[in-house]
Coordinates of C-alpha atoms in Angstrom, one line a residue:
X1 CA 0.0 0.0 0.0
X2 CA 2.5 2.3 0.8
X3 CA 4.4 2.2 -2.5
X4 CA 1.1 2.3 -4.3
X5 CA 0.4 5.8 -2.6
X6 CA 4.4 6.7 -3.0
X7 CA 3.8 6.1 -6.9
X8 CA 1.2 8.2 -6.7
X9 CA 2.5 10.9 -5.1
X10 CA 5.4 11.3 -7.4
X11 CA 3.3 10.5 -10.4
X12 CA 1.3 14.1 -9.1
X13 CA 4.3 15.9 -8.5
X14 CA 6.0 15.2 -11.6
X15 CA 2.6 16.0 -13.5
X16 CA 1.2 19.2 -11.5
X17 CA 4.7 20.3 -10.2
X18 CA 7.6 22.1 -10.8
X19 CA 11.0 21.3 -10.6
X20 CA 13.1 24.6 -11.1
X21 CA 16.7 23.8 -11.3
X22 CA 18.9 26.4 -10.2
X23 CA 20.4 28.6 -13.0
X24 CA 24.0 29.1 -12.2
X25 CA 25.7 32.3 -14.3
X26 CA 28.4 30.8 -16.6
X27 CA 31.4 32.7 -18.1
X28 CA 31.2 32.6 -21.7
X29 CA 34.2 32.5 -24.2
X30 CA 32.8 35.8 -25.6
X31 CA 33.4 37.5 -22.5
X32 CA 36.3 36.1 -21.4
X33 CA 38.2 36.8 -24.5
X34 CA 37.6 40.9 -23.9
X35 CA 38.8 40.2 -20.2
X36 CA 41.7 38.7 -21.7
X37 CA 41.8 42.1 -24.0
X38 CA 41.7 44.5 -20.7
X39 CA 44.2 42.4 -19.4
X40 CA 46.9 42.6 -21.9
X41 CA 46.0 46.2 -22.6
X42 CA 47.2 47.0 -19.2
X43 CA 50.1 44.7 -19.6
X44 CA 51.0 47.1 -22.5
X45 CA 50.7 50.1 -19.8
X46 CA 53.1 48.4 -17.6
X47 CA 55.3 47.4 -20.2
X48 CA 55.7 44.1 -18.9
X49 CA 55.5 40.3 -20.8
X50 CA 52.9 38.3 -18.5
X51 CA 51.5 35.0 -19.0
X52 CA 47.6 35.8 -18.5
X53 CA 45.4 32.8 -18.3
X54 CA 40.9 33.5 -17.6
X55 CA 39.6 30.0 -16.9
X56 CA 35.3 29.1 -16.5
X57 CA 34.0 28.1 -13.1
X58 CA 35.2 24.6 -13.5
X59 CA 38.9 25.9 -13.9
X60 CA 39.3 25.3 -17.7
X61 CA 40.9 27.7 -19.9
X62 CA 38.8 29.8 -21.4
X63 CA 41.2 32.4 -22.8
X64 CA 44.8 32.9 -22.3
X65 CA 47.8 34.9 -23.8
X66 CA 51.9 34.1 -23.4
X67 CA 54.6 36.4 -24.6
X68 CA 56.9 34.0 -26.9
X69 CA 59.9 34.9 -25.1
X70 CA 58.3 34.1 -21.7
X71 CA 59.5 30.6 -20.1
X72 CA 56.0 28.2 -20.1
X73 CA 56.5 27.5 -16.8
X74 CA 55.3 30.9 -16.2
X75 CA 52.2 30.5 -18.3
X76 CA 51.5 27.0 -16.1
X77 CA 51.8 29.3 -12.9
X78 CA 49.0 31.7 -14.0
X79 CA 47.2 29.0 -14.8
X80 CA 47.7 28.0 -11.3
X81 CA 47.0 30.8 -9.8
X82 CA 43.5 31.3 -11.4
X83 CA 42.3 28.0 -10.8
X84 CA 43.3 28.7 -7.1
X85 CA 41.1 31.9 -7.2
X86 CA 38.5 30.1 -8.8
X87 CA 38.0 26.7 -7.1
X88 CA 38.7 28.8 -3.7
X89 CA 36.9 32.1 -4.2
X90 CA 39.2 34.3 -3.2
X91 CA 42.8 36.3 -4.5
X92 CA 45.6 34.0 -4.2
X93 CA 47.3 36.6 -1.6
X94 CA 44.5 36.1 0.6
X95 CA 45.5 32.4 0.9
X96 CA 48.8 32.7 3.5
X97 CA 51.4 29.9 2.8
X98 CA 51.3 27.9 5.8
X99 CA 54.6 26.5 5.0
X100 CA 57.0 29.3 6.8
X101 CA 57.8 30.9 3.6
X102 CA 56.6 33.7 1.2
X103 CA 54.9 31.4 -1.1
X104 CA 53.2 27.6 -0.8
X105 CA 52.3 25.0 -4.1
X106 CA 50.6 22.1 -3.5
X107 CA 49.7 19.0 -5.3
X108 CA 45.9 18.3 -5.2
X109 CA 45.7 15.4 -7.9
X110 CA 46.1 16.8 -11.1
X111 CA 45.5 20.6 -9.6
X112 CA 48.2 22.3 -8.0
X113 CA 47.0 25.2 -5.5
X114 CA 49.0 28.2 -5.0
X115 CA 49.0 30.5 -1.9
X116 CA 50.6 33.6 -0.6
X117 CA 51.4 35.1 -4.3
X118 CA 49.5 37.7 -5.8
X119 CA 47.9 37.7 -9.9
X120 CA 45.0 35.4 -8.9
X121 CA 41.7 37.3 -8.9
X122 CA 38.4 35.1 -9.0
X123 CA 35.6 36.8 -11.2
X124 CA 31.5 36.6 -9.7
X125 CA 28.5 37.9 -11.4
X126 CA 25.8 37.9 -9.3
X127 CA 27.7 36.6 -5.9
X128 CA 28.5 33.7 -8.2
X129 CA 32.0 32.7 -9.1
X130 CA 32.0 32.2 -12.5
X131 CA 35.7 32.3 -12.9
X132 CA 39.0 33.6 -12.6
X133 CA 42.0 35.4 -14.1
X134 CA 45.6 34.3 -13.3
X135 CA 48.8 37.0 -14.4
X136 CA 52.3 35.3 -13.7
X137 CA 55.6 36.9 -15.5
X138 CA 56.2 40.3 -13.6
X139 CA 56.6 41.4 -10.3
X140 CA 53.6 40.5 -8.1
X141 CA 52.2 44.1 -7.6
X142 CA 52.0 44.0 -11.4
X143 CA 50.8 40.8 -11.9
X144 CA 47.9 41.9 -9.6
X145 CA 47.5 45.3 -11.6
X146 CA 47.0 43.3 -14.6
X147 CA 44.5 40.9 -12.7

């Protein structure tokens, strides 16, 4: 009897009901590719070569830009740095190394997290993260700047 009337009550609320799912904001490739713009523009201003990496809220690369004469390991730590921002919600320099030093990397599978550096800036729309730059290549002020 009791799955009878179970049956029936999800038979109603699937007819009369309504399920709202809810509609999480999404950074587009559209609109990352004119923060990617801003972000080298100022680069230009500072007449520095950065590695500037804008990844989606789940931390792949939607846009990025390397100077060829930049070494790639540079290009992988802004890619660090905003999938940091992003999967944590917060700048990079608000995450304090807790390993006695300036700066902390750590192995999380096939993410590596980076604290205590500064060029990590997650992006919300709507109190939503939705993203996150990541600038690696000049000093860190700058590479914030740029961010």
């Amino acid at each position: 009897m009791r799955i009878i009337l179970s049956a029936l009550l999800f038979f109603h609320l699937i007819s009369f009901g309504e399920i709202k799912l809810e509609e999480i904001p999404r950074l587009d490739t559209t609109t990352a590719l004119k923060i990617l713009n801003a972000c080298h523009e100022e680069a230009l201003i500072q007449k520095v070569n950065v590695a500037i990496v804008i990844v989606g809220i789940d931390g792949r690369i939607l846009a990025s830009s390397k100077s060829e004469k930049m070494d790639p390991g540079l290009y992988d730590f802004a890619k660090f740095k905003a999938q940091t921002s992003c999967f944590k919600g917060i700048a990079t320099e608000e995450l304090p190394a807790r390993n006695g030093q300036a700066l902390e990397i750590m192995d999380i599978g096939s993410l590596k997290v980076i604290r205590g550096v500064q060029g990590g800036i997650p992006l919300y729309y709507q109190g939503h993260v939705v993203g996150a730059i990541g600038v690696s290549g000049a000093k860190p002020e700058i590479d914030k700047a740029i961010a």
